[in-house]
CSV table of C-alpha atoms in Angstrom, one decimal:
chain,number,residue,atom,x,y,z
A,1250,GLN,CA,0.5,-4.1,14.9
A,1251,SER,CA,3.9,-2.4,14.6
A,1252,ALA,CA,5.3,-1.4,11.2
A,1253,LEU,CA,8.0,-3.7,9.7
A,1254,THR,CA,11.5,-2.3,10.2
A,1255,GLN,CA,13.5,-1.0,7.3
A,1256,PRO,CA,16.7,1.0,7.2
A,1257,ALA,CA,16.0,4.7,6.8
A,1258,SER,CA,18.4,5.0,3.9
A,1259,VAL,CA,20.6,3.0,1.5
A,1260,SER,CA,22.9,4.4,-1.2
A,1261,GLY,CA,25.0,3.1,-4.0
A,1262,SER,CA,26.8,4.1,-7.1
A,1263,PRO,CA,25.5,3.5,-10.6
A,1264,GLY,CA,26.0,-0.1,-11.6
A,1265,GLN,CA,26.4,-1.3,-8.0
A,1266,SER,CA,24.0,-3.6,-6.2
A,1267,ILE,CA,22.2,-2.7,-3.0
A,1268,THR,CA,19.9,-4.6,-0.7
A,1269,ILE,CA,17.1,-3.3,1.5
A,1270,SER,CA,16.0,-5.4,4.5
A,1271,CYS,CA,12.6,-5.7,6.0
A,1272,ALA,CA,12.4,-7.1,9.5
A,1273,GLY,CA,9.2,-8.5,10.9
A,1274,THR,CA,7.9,-11.3,13.1
A,1275,SER,CA,6.6,-14.8,12.8
A,1276,SER,CA,3.1,-13.3,12.6
A,1277,ASP,CA,3.9,-11.5,9.3
A,1278,VAL,CA,7.1,-11.8,7.3
A,1279,GLY,CA,8.2,-15.1,8.8
A,1280,GLY,CA,4.9,-16.8,8.8
A,1281,TYR,CA,3.7,-16.2,5.2
A,1282,ASN,CA,5.2,-15.9,1.7
A,1283,PHE,CA,3.2,-12.8,1.2
A,1284,VAL,CA,5.8,-10.0,1.2
A,1285,SER,CA,5.5,-7.3,-1.4
A,1286,TRP,CA,7.7,-4.3,-2.3
A,1287,TYR,CA,6.7,-0.9,-3.6
A,1288,GLN,CA,8.7,1.9,-5.2
A,1289,GLN,CA,7.5,5.5,-4.7
A,1290,HIS,CA,8.9,8.5,-6.5
A,1291,PRO,CA,8.3,11.9,-5.0
A,1292,GLY,CA,4.7,13.1,-5.6
A,1293,LYS,CA,3.7,9.8,-7.2
A,1294,ALA,CA,1.7,6.8,-6.2
A,1295,PRO,CA,3.5,3.6,-5.1
A,1296,LYS,CA,4.3,1.0,-7.7
A,1297,LEU,CA,4.4,-2.7,-7.1
A,1298,MET,CA,7.9,-4.1,-7.7
A,1299,ILE,CA,7.8,-7.6,-6.1
A,1300,TYR,CA,4.9,-9.7,-4.7
A,1301,ASP,CA,4.8,-13.0,-2.8
A,1302,VAL,CA,8.4,-12.6,-1.7
A,1303,SER,CA,10.1,-13.0,-5.1
A,1304,ASN,CA,7.7,-12.6,-8.0
A,1305,ARG,CA,8.0,-9.7,-10.4
A,1306,PRO,CA,4.9,-8.2,-12.1
A,1307,SER,CA,5.0,-7.9,-15.8
A,1308,GLY,CA,7.0,-4.8,-16.9
A,1309,VAL,CA,9.2,-4.6,-13.8
A,1310,SER,CA,12.9,-4.8,-14.6
A,1311,ASN,CA,14.7,-8.1,-13.7
A,1312,ARG,CA,17.3,-5.9,-11.9
A,1313,PHE,CA,14.8,-6.1,-9.0
A,1314,SER,CA,14.7,-9.3,-7.0
A,1315,GLY,CA,13.2,-10.4,-3.6
A,1316,SER,CA,14.0,-13.0,-1.1
A,1317,LYS,CA,13.2,-14.0,2.5
A,1318,SER,CA,15.0,-15.7,5.4
A,1319,GLY,CA,13.2,-16.3,8.6
A,1320,ASN,CA,11.5,-13.1,9.7
A,1321,THR,CA,13.5,-10.8,7.4
A,1322,ALA,CA,12.7,-10.1,3.7
A,1323,SER,CA,15.1,-8.4,1.3
A,1324,LEU,CA,14.9,-6.4,-1.9
A,1325,THR,CA,18.0,-6.3,-4.1
A,1326,ILE,CA,18.5,-3.8,-6.9
A,1327,SER,CA,21.3,-4.8,-9.2
A,1328,GLY,CA,22.9,-2.6,-11.8
A,1329,LEU,CA,21.7,0.5,-9.9
A,1330,GLN,CA,20.5,3.3,-12.2
A,1331,ALA,CA,19.6,7.0,-11.5
A,1332,GLU,CA,15.9,6.2,-12.1
A,1333,ASP,CA,16.0,3.8,-9.1
A,1334,GLU,CA,16.4,6.7,-6.7
A,1335,ALA,CA,13.1,6.6,-4.8
A,1336,ASP,CA,11.5,5.5,-1.5
A,1337,TYR,CA,10.9,1.8,-1.1
A,1338,TYR,CA,8.4,0.1,1.2
A,1339,CYS,CA,7.9,-3.5,2.1
A,1340,SER,CA,4.5,-4.9,3.1
A,1341,SER,CA,3.3,-8.2,4.5
A,1342,TYR,CA,0.1,-10.1,5.2
A,1343,THR,CA,-0.3,-10.4,8.9
A,1344,SER,CA,-2.3,-12.7,11.2
A,1345,SER,CA,-2.0,-10.2,14.1
A,1346,GLY,CA,-5.6,-9.0,13.8
A,1347,THR,CA,-5.2,-6.5,11.0
A,1348,PHE,CA,-4.6,-7.7,7.5
A,1349,TYR,CA,-1.6,-5.9,6.0
A,1350,VAL,CA,1.4,-4.1,7.5
A,1351,PHE,CA,3.8,-1.8,5.8
A,1352,GLY,CA,7.5,-1.2,6.5
A,1353,THR,CA,8.9,2.1,7.7
A,1354,GLY,CA,10.3,2.9,4.3
A,1355,THR,CA,13.8,3.2,2.8
A,1356,LYS,CA,15.2,6.1,0.8
A,1357,VAL,CA,17.5,4.9,-1.9
A,1358,THR,CA,20.0,7.4,-3.1
A,1359,VAL,CA,22.1,6.9,-6.3
A,1360,LEU,CA,25.4,8.6,-5.7
B,338,GLU,CA,-5.8,0.3,-19.0
B,339,VAL,CA,-6.5,-0.1,-15.3
B,340,GLN,CA,-7.4,3.2,-13.7
B,341,LEU,CA,-8.4,4.2,-10.2
B,342,LEU,CA,-9.7,7.7,-9.5
B,343,ALA,CA,-10.0,8.7,-5.9
B,344,SER,CA,-12.1,11.7,-4.9
B,345,GLY,CA,-13.9,13.2,-1.9
B,346,GLY,CA,-11.0,14.5,0.1
B,347,GLY,CA,-10.9,18.0,1.6
B,348,LEU,CA,-10.7,20.1,4.7
B,349,VAL,CA,-12.8,18.9,7.6
B,350,GLN,CA,-13.0,19.9,11.3
B,351,PRO,CA,-11.9,17.6,14.1
B,352,GLY,CA,-14.8,15.3,14.9
B,353,GLY,CA,-16.2,15.6,11.5
B,354,SER,CA,-17.0,13.1,8.8
B,355,LEU,CA,-16.1,12.5,5.1
B,356,ARG,CA,-16.8,10.0,2.4
B,357,LEU,CA,-14.1,9.1,-0.1
B,358,SER,CA,-14.9,7.4,-3.4
B,359,CYS,CA,-12.7,5.5,-5.8
B,360,ALA,CA,-13.9,5.0,-9.4
B,361,ALA,CA,-12.4,2.0,-11.1
B,362,SER,CA,-12.1,1.1,-14.8
B,363,GLY,CA,-10.1,-1.2,-17.1
B,364,PHE,CA,-10.6,-4.4,-15.1
B,365,THR,CA,-13.4,-6.6,-13.6
B,366,PHE,CA,-14.0,-4.6,-10.5
B,367,SER,CA,-16.6,-7.0,-9.1
B,368,SER,CA,-13.9,-9.8,-9.0
B,369,SER,CA,-11.2,-7.8,-7.3
B,370,GLY,CA,-10.5,-7.2,-3.7
B,371,MET,CA,-9.8,-3.5,-2.9
B,372,SER,CA,-8.0,-1.5,-0.2
B,373,TRP,CA,-7.3,1.9,1.1
B,374,VAL,CA,-3.8,3.0,2.1
B,375,ARG,CA,-2.9,6.4,3.5
B,376,GLN,CA,0.2,8.4,3.7
B,377,ALA,CA,0.5,11.3,6.2
B,378,PRO,CA,2.6,14.3,4.9
B,379,GLY,CA,6.2,13.4,4.8
B,380,LYS,CA,5.5,9.9,6.3
B,381,GLY,CA,5.3,6.3,5.2
B,382,LEU,CA,2.5,4.2,3.9
B,383,GLU,CA,-0.1,2.9,6.3
B,384,TRP,CA,-2.7,0.2,5.4
B,385,VAL,CA,-6.2,1.4,6.4
B,386,SER,CA,-8.8,-1.1,5.2
B,387,SER,CA,-9.6,-3.8,2.8
B,388,ILE,CA,-12.8,-5.3,1.4
B,389,SER,CA,-13.4,-8.5,-0.5
B,390,SER,CA,-14.8,-8.6,-4.0
B,391,THR,CA,-18.4,-9.4,-2.8
B,392,SER,CA,-18.2,-7.2,0.4
B,393,GLY,CA,-18.4,-10.3,2.5
B,394,ASN,CA,-15.2,-9.6,4.3
B,395,THR,CA,-13.9,-6.3,5.6
B,396,TYR,CA,-10.7,-5.5,7.5
B,397,TYR,CA,-9.5,-2.5,9.3
B,398,ALA,CA,-6.3,-1.1,10.9
B,399,ASP,CA,-6.5,-0.7,14.7
B,400,SER,CA,-6.1,3.0,14.2
B,401,VAL,CA,-9.4,3.4,12.3
B,402,ARG,CA,-11.5,0.4,13.5
B,403,GLY,CA,-14.9,1.6,14.7
B,404,ARG,CA,-14.6,5.0,13.0
B,405,PHE,CA,-14.1,4.1,9.3
B,406,THR,CA,-16.3,1.9,7.2
B,407,VAL,CA,-15.3,0.5,3.8
B,408,SER,CA,-17.9,-0.4,1.2
B,409,ARG,CA,-18.3,-0.9,-2.5
B,410,ASP,CA,-20.9,-0.8,-5.2
B,411,ASN,CA,-20.0,-3.3,-7.9
B,412,SER,CA,-22.8,-2.0,-10.1
B,413,LYS,CA,-21.1,1.4,-10.2
B,414,ASN,CA,-17.5,0.1,-10.1
B,415,THR,CA,-16.9,2.3,-7.1
B,416,LEU,CA,-15.1,1.8,-3.7
B,417,TYR,CA,-16.0,4.0,-0.7
B,418,LEU,CA,-14.4,4.9,2.6
B,419,HIS,CA,-16.8,6.4,5.2
B,420,MET,CA,-14.8,8.3,7.8
B,421,ASN,CA,-16.2,9.5,11.1
B,422,SER,CA,-14.8,11.1,14.3
B,423,LEU,CA,-11.9,12.4,12.3
B,424,SER,CA,-8.8,13.8,14.1
B,425,ALA,CA,-5.6,15.5,13.1
B,426,GLU,CA,-3.9,12.1,13.0
B,427,ASP,CA,-6.1,11.1,10.1
B,428,THR,CA,-4.7,13.9,7.9
B,429,ALA,CA,-3.1,12.1,4.9
B,430,LEU,CA,-3.2,11.4,1.2
B,431,TYR,CA,-5.6,8.4,0.9
B,432,TYR,CA,-4.9,6.0,-1.9
B,433,CYS,CA,-7.3,3.3,-3.2
B,434,ALA,CA,-5.5,0.2,-4.4
B,435,LYS,CA,-6.5,-2.9,-6.3
B,436,ARG,CA,-5.4,-6.2,-4.7
B,437,LEU,CA,-3.7,-8.9,-6.6
B,438,SER,CA,-5.9,-11.6,-8.0
B,439,GLY,CA,-6.0,-15.2,-6.8
B,440,SER,CA,-4.1,-16.3,-3.8
B,441,SER,CA,-1.4,-13.7,-4.2
B,442,LYS,CA,-1.3,-10.7,-1.8
B,443,GLY,CA,-0.3,-7.2,-2.6
B,444,PHE,CA,-1.5,-4.1,-4.4
B,445,ASP,CA,-0.9,-4.0,-8.2
B,446,CYS,CA,-2.6,-0.8,-9.1
B,447,TRP,CA,-2.9,2.5,-7.2
B,448,GLY,CA,-5.0,5.6,-7.7
B,449,GLN,CA,-3.5,9.0,-7.5
B,450,GLY,CA,-4.8,9.7,-4.0
B,451,THR,CA,-7.1,12.2,-2.5
B,452,LEU,CA,-6.0,14.5,0.3
B,453,VAL,CA,-7.8,14.7,3.6
B,454,THR,CA,-6.9,17.5,6.0
B,455,VAL,CA,-8.4,17.5,9.5
B,456,SER,CA,-8.0,20.9,11.1
B,457,SER,CA,-10.0,23.6,12.8
């Protein structure tokens, strides 16, 4: 099972919107509405930001939103803030013989 | 407050074994699926293993299947990962994570991680 494909880095200025893509296959992202997104600051544990493609856990800012089209999922951060600078990982349930697969990770830089 | 406290990491020689533990509190452990996720130094997240609430179902990444065994003791609110035949490729920070409840899939709470270093 190969990792889902994410861009290595995305950057934006404060207040702007950015979108991170997560490309998979019909066995994972495209086949199920079970994509989740995680934010990880340096030296910290990951934090769930989006689950089941577009649902936000309690306490997560509504500046974070998720969507999916075909085999590609996306995370959009609107009104970019300095605190959003972190690594972001997508994950999906997969029917390929394992259970979950993570993306390669994207470093978000706030300019 | 939901808390997961991982322990048991350390330095082990290639071919050696180690048992990780994850003590859970603040939620009904016996009703929650649990997982292990690892992160090699400077690398991304890798799902390792998951176990259902009653231990009836276990799942493994191809990279650890046959070498690692996940288990749990609901009477002690503790998750375990037994690791055998360790190699340098297993060097990583190992996180335990609580799976979302119901039909949703994802990990809504993570421990702080325990570091496993495989080296001679």
